[in-house]
PDB file of C-alpha atoms in Angstrom:
ATOM      1  CA  MET Q 126       1.845  18.608  -5.266  1.00 93.00           C
ATOM      2  CA  ASN Q 127      -0.053  16.711  -7.952  1.00 97.00           C
ATOM      3  CA  PHE Q 128      -1.483  13.241  -7.466  1.00 98.00           C
ATOM      4  CA  TYR Q 129      -3.685  10.714  -9.206  1.00 98.00           C
ATOM      5  CA  THR Q 130      -5.318   7.439  -8.142  1.00 98.00           C
ATOM      6  CA  ALA Q 131      -6.180   4.503 -10.376  1.00 97.00           C
ATOM      7  CA  SER Q 132      -7.576   1.048  -9.625  1.00 98.00           C
ATOM      8  CA  ASP Q 133      -8.584  -1.832 -11.850  1.00 98.00           C
ATOM      9  CA  THR Q 134     -10.042  -5.294 -11.281  1.00 96.00           C
ATOM     10  CA  GLY Q 135      -7.541  -6.826 -13.698  1.00 96.00           C
ATOM     11  CA  ARG Q 136      -8.165  -9.538 -16.261  1.00 96.00           C
ATOM     12  CA  VAL Q 137      -8.679 -12.548 -13.986  1.00 94.00           C
ATOM     13  CA  ARG Q 138     -10.480 -11.514 -10.798  1.00 92.00           C
ATOM     14  CA  THR Q 139     -14.231 -10.868 -10.841  1.00 91.00           C
ATOM     15  CA  GLN Q 140     -14.247  -8.165  -8.168  1.00 93.00           C
ATOM     16  CA  ASN Q 141     -11.878  -5.491  -6.948  1.00 96.00           C
ATOM     17  CA  GLU Q 142     -10.825  -5.985  -3.318  1.00 96.00           C
ATOM     18  CA  ASP Q 143      -8.342  -3.088  -3.414  1.00 97.00           C
ATOM     19  CA  PHE Q 144      -9.238   0.296  -1.972  1.00 98.00           C
ATOM     20  CA  CYS Q 145      -7.388   3.589  -1.926  1.00 98.00           C
ATOM     21  CA  TYR Q 146      -7.697   7.055  -0.420  1.00 98.00           C
ATOM     22  CA  ALA Q 147      -5.932  10.256  -1.431  1.00 98.00           C
ATOM     23  CA  SER Q 148      -6.466  13.736  -0.031  1.00 97.00           C
ATOM     24  CA  ASP Q 149      -4.456  16.930   0.270  1.00 97.00           C
ATOM     25  CA  GLY Q 150      -6.996  18.303   2.758  1.00 95.00           C
ATOM     26  CA  LYS Q 151      -6.405  18.544   6.485  1.00 95.00           C
ATOM     27  CA  LEU Q 152      -7.200  15.426   8.508  1.00 95.00           C
ATOM     28  CA  GLY Q 153      -6.539  15.833  12.221  1.00 94.00           C
ATOM     29  CA  ILE Q 154      -2.939  16.992  12.546  1.00 95.00           C
ATOM     30  CA  LEU Q 155      -2.130  15.752   9.039  1.00 96.00           C
ATOM     31  CA  SER Q 156      -2.170  18.078   6.037  1.00 95.00           C
ATOM     32  CA  ASN Q 157      -2.573  15.194   3.561  1.00 98.00           C
ATOM     33  CA  LEU Q 158      -2.969  11.437   3.552  1.00 98.00           C
ATOM     34  CA  PHE Q 159      -2.554   8.680   0.964  1.00 98.00           C
ATOM     35  CA  VAL Q 160      -3.553   5.068   1.626  1.00 98.00           C
ATOM     36  CA  VAL Q 161      -3.611   1.870  -0.452  1.00 98.00           C
ATOM     37  CA  CYS Q 162      -5.138  -1.392   0.805  1.00 98.00           C
ATOM     38  CA  ASP Q 163      -5.406  -4.887  -0.674  1.00 97.00           C
ATOM     39  CA  GLY Q 164      -8.108  -6.949   1.025  1.00 96.00           C
ATOM     40  CA  MET Q 165      -8.255 -10.688   1.531  1.00 93.00           C
ATOM     41  CA  GLY Q 166     -10.993 -13.082   2.581  1.00 81.00           C
ATOM     42  CA  GLY Q 167     -13.965 -14.831   0.977  1.00 69.00           C
ATOM     43  CA  HIS Q 168     -17.612 -13.794   0.614  1.00 64.00           C
ATOM     44  CA  ASN Q 169     -16.709 -10.163  -0.144  1.00 76.00           C
ATOM     45  CA  ALA Q 170     -14.785  -9.966   3.145  1.00 92.00           C
ATOM     46  CA  GLY Q 171     -11.623  -8.736   1.408  1.00 93.00           C
ATOM     47  CA  GLU Q 172     -13.459  -5.842  -0.158  1.00 94.00           C
ATOM     48  CA  TYR Q 173     -15.094  -5.113   3.190  1.00 95.00           C
ATOM     49  CA  ALA Q 174     -11.728  -5.198   4.993  1.00 97.00           C
ATOM     50  CA  SER Q 175      -9.865  -2.896   2.595  1.00 97.00           C
ATOM     51  CA  GLU Q 176     -12.558  -0.237   2.387  1.00 97.00           C
ATOM     52  CA  GLY Q 177     -13.306  -0.553   6.094  1.00 97.00           C
ATOM     53  CA  ALA Q 178      -9.659  -0.133   7.024  1.00 98.00           C
ATOM     54  CA  VAL Q 179      -9.449   3.159   5.138  1.00 98.00           C
ATOM     55  CA  ARG Q 180     -12.678   4.536   6.565  1.00 98.00           C
ATOM     56  CA  LEU Q 181     -11.894   3.445  10.119  1.00 98.00           C
ATOM     57  CA  MET Q 182      -8.346   4.763   9.882  1.00 98.00           C
ATOM     58  CA  THR Q 183      -9.289   8.190   8.556  1.00 98.00           C
ATOM     59  CA  ASP Q 184     -12.084   8.542  11.107  1.00 98.00           C
ATOM     60  CA  ALA Q 185      -9.712   7.712  13.970  1.00 97.00           C
ATOM     61  CA  ILE Q 186      -7.076  10.187  12.729  1.00 97.00           C
ATOM     62  CA  LEU Q 187      -9.711  12.886  12.408  1.00 95.00           C
ATOM     63  CA  ARG Q 188     -10.742  12.375  16.044  1.00 93.00           C
ATOM     64  CA  ALA Q 189      -7.230  11.832  17.435  1.00 90.00           C
ATOM     65  CA  GLU Q 190      -6.799  15.080  19.305  1.00 80.00           C
ATOM     66  CA  GLU Q 191      -3.978  13.510  21.342  1.00 80.00           C
ATOM     67  CA  ALA Q 192      -1.810  12.782  18.276  1.00 82.00           C
ATOM     68  CA  TYR Q 193       1.394  14.807  18.455  1.00 87.00           C
ATOM     69  CA  ASP Q 194       3.253  13.812  15.253  1.00 94.00           C
ATOM     70  CA  PRO Q 195       2.591  12.024  11.930  1.00 96.00           C
ATOM     71  CA  TYR Q 196       3.771   8.645  13.224  1.00 95.00           C
ATOM     72  CA  ASP Q 197       1.426   8.906  16.169  1.00 96.00           C
ATOM     73  CA  ALA Q 198      -1.530   9.816  13.955  1.00 97.00           C
ATOM     74  CA  LEU Q 199      -0.818   6.958  11.530  1.00 97.00           C
ATOM     75  CA  SER Q 200      -0.400   4.494  14.381  1.00 97.00           C
ATOM     76  CA  ILE Q 201      -3.646   5.557  16.049  1.00 97.00           C
ATOM     77  CA  GLY Q 202      -5.525   5.207  12.769  1.00 98.00           C
ATOM     78  CA  ILE Q 203      -4.153   1.794  11.801  1.00 98.00           C
ATOM     79  CA  GLU Q 204      -4.549   0.316  15.281  1.00 98.00           C
ATOM     80  CA  ALA Q 205      -8.160   1.510  15.453  1.00 98.00           C
ATOM     81  CA  ALA Q 206      -8.896  -0.051  12.065  1.00 98.00           C
ATOM     82  CA  ASN Q 207      -7.209  -3.288  13.096  1.00 98.00           C
ATOM     83  CA  ARG Q 208      -9.233  -3.665  16.301  1.00 98.00           C
ATOM     84  CA  THR Q 209     -12.583  -3.097  14.622  1.00 97.00           C
ATOM     85  CA  ILE Q 210     -11.937  -5.291  11.582  1.00 97.00           C
ATOM     86  CA  HIS Q 211     -10.647  -8.108  13.765  1.00 96.00           C
ATOM     87  CA  GLN Q 212     -13.671  -7.923  16.047  1.00 97.00           C
ATOM     88  CA  ARG Q 213     -16.042  -7.965  13.080  1.00 95.00           C
ATOM     89  CA  SER Q 214     -14.265 -11.032  11.687  1.00 94.00           C
ATOM     90  CA  VAL Q 215     -14.822 -12.755  15.034  1.00 94.00           C
ATOM     91  CA  ASP Q 216     -18.486 -11.719  15.294  1.00 95.00           C
ATOM     92  CA  ASP Q 217     -19.467 -12.512  11.691  1.00 93.00           C
ATOM     93  CA  PRO Q 218     -18.652 -16.043  10.446  1.00 91.00           C
ATOM     94  CA  THR Q 219     -18.925 -14.902   6.826  1.00 91.00           C
ATOM     95  CA  LYS Q 220     -16.003 -12.541   7.432  1.00 93.00           C
ATOM     96  CA  ALA Q 221     -13.831 -14.918   9.455  1.00 91.00           C
ATOM     97  CA  GLY Q 222     -10.148 -14.516   8.633  1.00 90.00           C
ATOM     98  CA  MET Q 223     -10.571 -11.317   6.667  1.00 96.00           C
ATOM     99  CA  GLY Q 224      -7.792  -8.761   6.612  1.00 97.00           C
ATOM    100  CA  THR Q 225      -6.004  -6.281   4.423  1.00 97.00           C
ATOM    101  CA  THR Q 226      -2.591  -4.949   3.596  1.00 97.00           C
ATOM    102  CA  LEU Q 227      -2.151  -1.227   4.205  1.00 98.00           C
ATOM    103  CA  VAL Q 228       0.461   1.266   3.122  1.00 98.00           C
ATOM    104  CA  ALA Q 229      -0.055   4.908   4.087  1.00 98.00           C
ATOM    105  CA  ALA Q 230       1.941   8.078   3.572  1.00 98.00           C
ATOM    106  CA  THR Q 231       1.776  11.715   4.567  1.00 98.00           C
ATOM    107  CA  ILE Q 232       3.985  14.675   3.703  1.00 97.00           C
ATOM    108  CA  PHE Q 233       4.676  16.716   6.816  1.00 93.00           C
ATOM    109  CA  ASN Q 234       6.892  19.800   6.612  1.00 91.00           C
ATOM    110  CA  SER Q 235       9.804  18.610   4.435  1.00 93.00           C
ATOM    111  CA  ASP Q 236       9.575  14.879   5.104  1.00 97.00           C
ATOM    112  CA  LEU Q 237       7.597  11.885   3.897  1.00 98.00           C
ATOM    113  CA  TYR Q 238       6.252   9.644   6.664  1.00 98.00           C
ATOM    114  CA  VAL Q 239       5.213   6.088   5.778  1.00 98.00           C
ATOM    115  CA  ALA Q 240       3.417   3.264   7.609  1.00 98.00           C
ATOM    116  CA  ASN Q 241       3.171  -0.270   6.242  1.00 98.00           C
ATOM    117  CA  VAL Q 242       1.530  -3.598   7.052  1.00 98.00           C
ATOM    118  CA  GLY Q 243       1.660  -6.379   4.448  1.00 96.00           C
ATOM    119  CA  ASP Q 244       3.090  -6.413   0.937  1.00 95.00           C
ATOM    120  CA  SER Q 245       1.607  -3.331  -0.678  1.00 98.00           C
ATOM    121  CA  ARG Q 246       4.510  -1.005  -1.399  1.00 97.00           C
ATOM    122  CA  LEU Q 247       5.700   2.576  -1.441  1.00 98.00           C
ATOM    123  CA  TYR Q 248       8.455   3.645  -3.824  1.00 98.00           C
ATOM    124  CA  ILE Q 249      10.144   6.967  -4.412  1.00 98.00           C
ATOM    125  CA  PHE Q 250      11.543   7.968  -7.776  1.00 98.00           C
ATOM    126  CA  ALA Q 251      14.115  10.751  -7.689  1.00 96.00           C
ATOM    127  CA  SER Q 252      17.150  11.698  -9.776  1.00 92.00           C
ATOM    128  CA  GLY Q 253      16.391   8.855 -12.171  1.00 94.00           C
ATOM    129  CA  ASN Q 254      16.412   6.172  -9.460  1.00 97.00           C
ATOM    130  CA  LEU Q 255      13.515   4.070  -8.144  1.00 98.00           C
ATOM    131  CA  ARG Q 256      13.811   3.015  -4.493  1.00 97.00           C
ATOM    132  CA  GLN Q 257      11.438   0.837  -2.490  1.00 97.00           C
ATOM    133  CA  ILE Q 258      10.917   2.418   0.923  1.00 98.00           C
ATOM    134  CA  THR Q 259       8.665  -0.211   2.486  1.00 97.00           C
ATOM    135  CA  ARG Q 260       9.653  -3.802   3.228  1.00 93.00           C
ATOM    136  CA  ASP Q 261       7.257  -6.585   2.236  1.00 93.00           C
ATOM    137  CA  HIS Q 262       5.765  -8.631   5.053  1.00 91.00           C
ATOM    138  CA  SER Q 263       5.529 -11.808   3.020  1.00 82.00           C
ATOM    139  CA  TYR Q 264       6.651 -15.406   3.124  1.00 77.00           C
ATOM    140  CA  VAL Q 265       8.891 -15.122   0.062  1.00 77.00           C
ATOM    141  CA  GLU Q 266      10.462 -11.869   1.283  1.00 70.00           C
ATOM    142  CA  GLU Q 267      11.510 -13.656   4.464  1.00 72.00           C
ATOM    143  CA  MET Q 268      13.101 -16.353   2.293  1.00 72.00           C
ATOM    144  CA  VAL Q 269      14.947 -13.729   0.232  1.00 67.00           C
ATOM    145  CA  ARG Q 270      16.286 -12.025   3.354  1.00 71.00           C
ATOM    146  CA  LYS Q 271      17.522 -15.393   4.642  1.00 66.00           C
ATOM    147  CA  GLY Q 272      19.264 -16.084   1.334  1.00 71.00           C
ATOM    148  CA  LEU Q 273      17.123 -19.135   0.553  1.00 65.00           C
ATOM    149  CA  ILE Q 274      15.895 -17.785  -2.793  1.00 71.00           C
ATOM    150  CA  ASN Q 275      16.797 -14.810  -4.970  1.00 72.00           C
ATOM    151  CA  ARG Q 276      14.579 -11.903  -5.958  1.00 67.00           C
ATOM    152  CA  GLU Q 277      13.621 -13.366  -9.343  1.00 66.00           C
ATOM    153  CA  GLU Q 278      12.746 -16.733  -7.813  1.00 66.00           C
ATOM    154  CA  ALA Q 279      10.545 -14.915  -5.318  1.00 66.00           C
ATOM    155  CA  ARG Q 280       8.558 -13.355  -8.164  1.00 68.00           C
ATOM    156  CA  HIS Q 281       7.507 -16.791  -9.410  1.00 66.00           C
ATOM    157  CA  HIS Q 282       7.349 -18.731  -6.155  1.00 65.00           C
ATOM    158  CA  ARG Q 283       4.111 -20.623  -5.556  1.00 67.00           C
ATOM    159  CA  ASP Q 284       3.747 -18.955  -2.130  1.00 66.00           C
ATOM    160  CA  ARG Q 285       4.436 -15.428  -3.364  1.00 68.00           C
ATOM    161  CA  ASN Q 286       0.946 -14.258  -2.323  1.00 70.00           C
ATOM    162  CA  LYS Q 287       1.265 -15.398   1.300  1.00 81.00           C
ATOM    163  CA  ILE Q 288       1.732 -12.445   3.635  1.00 90.00           C
ATOM    164  CA  THR Q 289       2.999 -12.553   7.205  1.00 93.00           C
ATOM    165  CA  ARG Q 290       1.224  -9.445   8.488  1.00 94.00           C
ATOM    166  CA  ALA Q 291      -2.177  -7.902   7.773  1.00 96.00           C
ATOM    167  CA  VAL Q 292      -4.582  -5.425   9.320  1.00 97.00           C
ATOM    168  CA  GLY Q 293      -7.469  -7.179  11.060  1.00 96.00           C
ATOM    169  CA  VAL Q 294      -6.158 -10.730  11.256  1.00 95.00           C
ATOM    170  CA  LEU Q 295      -4.947 -10.533  14.861  1.00 95.00           C
ATOM    171  CA  ASN Q 296      -6.075  -8.441  17.803  1.00 95.00           C
ATOM    172  CA  ASP Q 297      -2.784  -6.526  17.680  1.00 96.00           C
ATOM    173  CA  VAL Q 298      -0.987  -5.277  14.600  1.00 97.00           C
ATOM    174  CA  ARG Q 299       2.722  -4.719  13.982  1.00 97.00           C
ATOM    175  CA  ILE Q 300       3.404  -1.643  11.866  1.00 98.00           C
ATOM    176  CA  ASP Q 301       6.637  -0.653  10.121  1.00 98.00           C
ATOM    177  CA  PHE Q 302       7.412   3.066   9.939  1.00 98.00           C
ATOM    178  CA  PHE Q 303       9.763   4.889   7.601  1.00 98.00           C
ATOM    179  CA  ASP Q 304      10.626   8.482   6.815  1.00 97.00           C
ATOM    180  CA  THR Q 305      12.664  10.186   4.135  1.00 97.00           C
ATOM    181  CA  PRO Q 306      13.312  13.809   3.139  1.00 97.00           C
ATOM    182  CA  ILE Q 307      11.240  15.279   0.341  1.00 95.00           C
ATOM    183  CA  GLU Q 308      13.053  16.487  -2.759  1.00 92.00           C
ATOM    184  CA  GLU Q 309      11.705  18.797  -5.422  1.00 91.00           C
ATOM    185  CA  GLY Q 310      10.603  16.746  -8.412  1.00 93.00           C
ATOM    186  CA  MET Q 311      10.338  13.520  -6.407  1.00 97.00           C
ATOM    187  CA  GLN Q 312       7.608  11.051  -7.382  1.00 98.00           C
ATOM    188  CA  ILE Q 313       5.967   8.846  -4.754  1.00 98.00           C
ATOM    189  CA  LEU Q 314       4.226   5.623  -5.782  1.00 98.00           C
ATOM    190  CA  LEU Q 315       1.930   3.579  -3.531  1.00 98.00           C
ATOM    191  CA  CYS Q 316       0.706   0.331  -5.072  1.00 98.00           C
ATOM    192  CA  THR Q 317      -0.692  -3.138  -4.464  1.00 98.00           C
ATOM    193  CA  ASP Q 318       1.040  -6.338  -5.541  1.00 95.00           C
ATOM    194  CA  GLY Q 319      -1.214  -6.436  -8.573  1.00 96.00           C
ATOM    195  CA  LEU Q 320       1.310  -3.998 -10.039  1.00 97.00           C
ATOM    196  CA  THR Q 321       4.575  -5.292  -8.603  1.00 95.00           C
ATOM    197  CA  GLY Q 322       3.667  -8.912  -9.318  1.00 92.00           C
ATOM    198  CA  MET Q 323       3.334  -8.089 -13.007  1.00 94.00           C
ATOM    199  CA  MET Q 324       6.072  -5.479 -13.515  1.00 95.00           C
ATOM    200  CA  HIS Q 325       9.743  -5.330 -12.627  1.00 94.00           C
ATOM    201  CA  ASP Q 326      11.066  -2.245 -10.862  1.00 95.00           C
ATOM    202  CA  GLU Q 327      12.965  -1.302 -14.018  1.00 97.00           C
ATOM    203  CA  GLU Q 328       9.712  -1.225 -15.983  1.00 98.00           C
ATOM    204  CA  ILE Q 329       8.023   0.919 -13.350  1.00 98.00           C
ATOM    205  CA  ALA Q 330      10.974   3.318 -13.396  1.00 98.00           C
ATOM    206  CA  GLY Q 331      10.745   3.490 -17.184  1.00 98.00           C
ATOM    207  CA  VAL Q 332       7.186   4.810 -16.926  1.00 98.00           C
ATOM    208  CA  LEU Q 333       7.965   7.290 -14.150  1.00 98.00           C
ATOM    209  CA  GLN Q 334      10.912   8.829 -15.974  1.00 97.00           C
ATOM    210  CA  THR Q 335       8.807   9.832 -18.986  1.00 97.00           C
ATOM    211  CA  SER Q 336       7.531  13.369 -19.506  1.00 96.00           C
ATOM    212  CA  ALA Q 337       3.868  12.286 -19.269  1.00 97.00           C
ATOM    213  CA  ASP Q 338       1.672  13.875 -16.617  1.00 97.00           C
ATOM    214  CA  VAL Q 339       0.792  12.131 -13.364  1.00 98.00           C
ATOM    215  CA  ARG Q 340      -2.546  10.812 -14.654  1.00 98.00           C
ATOM    216  CA  GLN Q 341      -1.009   9.370 -17.806  1.00 98.00           C
ATOM    217  CA  LYS Q 342       1.766   7.657 -15.850  1.00 98.00           C
ATOM    218  CA  ALA Q 343      -0.655   6.068 -13.376  1.00 98.00           C
ATOM    219  CA  GLU Q 344      -2.930   4.829 -16.120  1.00 98.00           C
ATOM    220  CA  THR Q 345       0.049   3.492 -18.093  1.00 98.00           C
ATOM    221  CA  LEU Q 346       1.144   1.446 -15.081  1.00 98.00           C
ATOM    222  CA  ILE Q 347      -2.353  -0.051 -14.805  1.00 98.00           C
ATOM    223  CA  ARG Q 348      -2.472  -0.801 -18.531  1.00 98.00           C
ATOM    224  CA  MET Q 349       0.955  -2.453 -18.555  1.00 98.00           C
ATOM    225  CA  ALA Q 350       0.109  -4.636 -15.549  1.00 98.00           C
ATOM    226  CA  ASN Q 351      -2.993  -5.844 -17.356  1.00 98.00           C
ATOM    227  CA  GLU Q 352      -1.113  -6.420 -20.609  1.00 97.00           C
ATOM    228  CA  LYS Q 353       1.325  -8.632 -18.708  1.00 96.00           C
ATOM    229  CA  GLY Q 354      -1.511 -10.817 -17.447  1.00 95.00           C
ATOM    230  CA  GLY Q 355      -3.551  -8.744 -15.000  1.00 95.00           C
ATOM    231  CA  THR Q 356      -3.814 -11.710 -12.629  1.00 93.00           C
ATOM    232  CA  ASP Q 357      -4.765  -9.538  -9.648  1.00 94.00           C
ATOM    233  CA  ASN Q 358      -6.491  -6.283  -8.828  1.00 97.00           C
ATOM    234  CA  VAL Q 359      -4.054  -3.421  -9.369  1.00 98.00           C
ATOM    235  CA  THR Q 360      -4.154  -0.080  -7.604  1.00 98.00           C
ATOM    236  CA  VAL Q 361      -1.755   2.859  -7.680  1.00 98.00           C
ATOM    237  CA  ILE Q 362      -1.492   6.320  -6.187  1.00 98.00           C
ATOM    238  CA  LEU Q 363       1.130   8.470  -7.873  1.00 98.00           C
ATOM    239  CA  ILE Q 364       2.233  11.738  -6.285  1.00 98.00           C
ATOM    240  CA  GLU Q 365       4.520  14.337  -7.841  1.00 97.00           C
ATOM    241  CA  VAL Q 366       6.137  16.772  -5.430  1.00 93.00           C
TER     242      VAL Q 366
END
């Protein structure tokens, strides 16, 4: 397994409120863990929330001796991060309302296990096809599912950045879980909406299907997002199985 992480502030924002974590070392019962977060909130609270979520999550998984499977470990980690970030937002007025998206993945035996809160995404690219595994928790995604707008309209909707779930905003957090078998040659992409807001899935697939190495592909995705406007922080983790 090869992987590479890349993050960039973009061409409009003044600070990077994304945060990512990637490790193929053992963490509790997990043999590897990959996490991407996109923070929100003023006065540096978004940056605090995204980095804090990763650190709190990994610490909780490391200490979770009672975890019995990957879903359990991911759930324990995300719920622990949510409780602490929410409490800190209540205790500190400068961090009121802070929160973060979170998408996490681990490869366990022959399967990929995924947890998601918010609109950061996980895709798999296999046999020439790109498939989004996660489902966005966002206002426009709800409208698309209800048939009120189409996918292209959602990309340009004025409320496209409004999310319906985040880590740390409420005392309890709702997490979506997914799993899919691992195939030889599969590529796994975790990313923030700084990438998907700038690039269509077809453009992302075009980069992943090239013969470039994992580092070159990740950096190309960052560069293309910036060339298309770079209106947000953009972060990717690319894994090749």
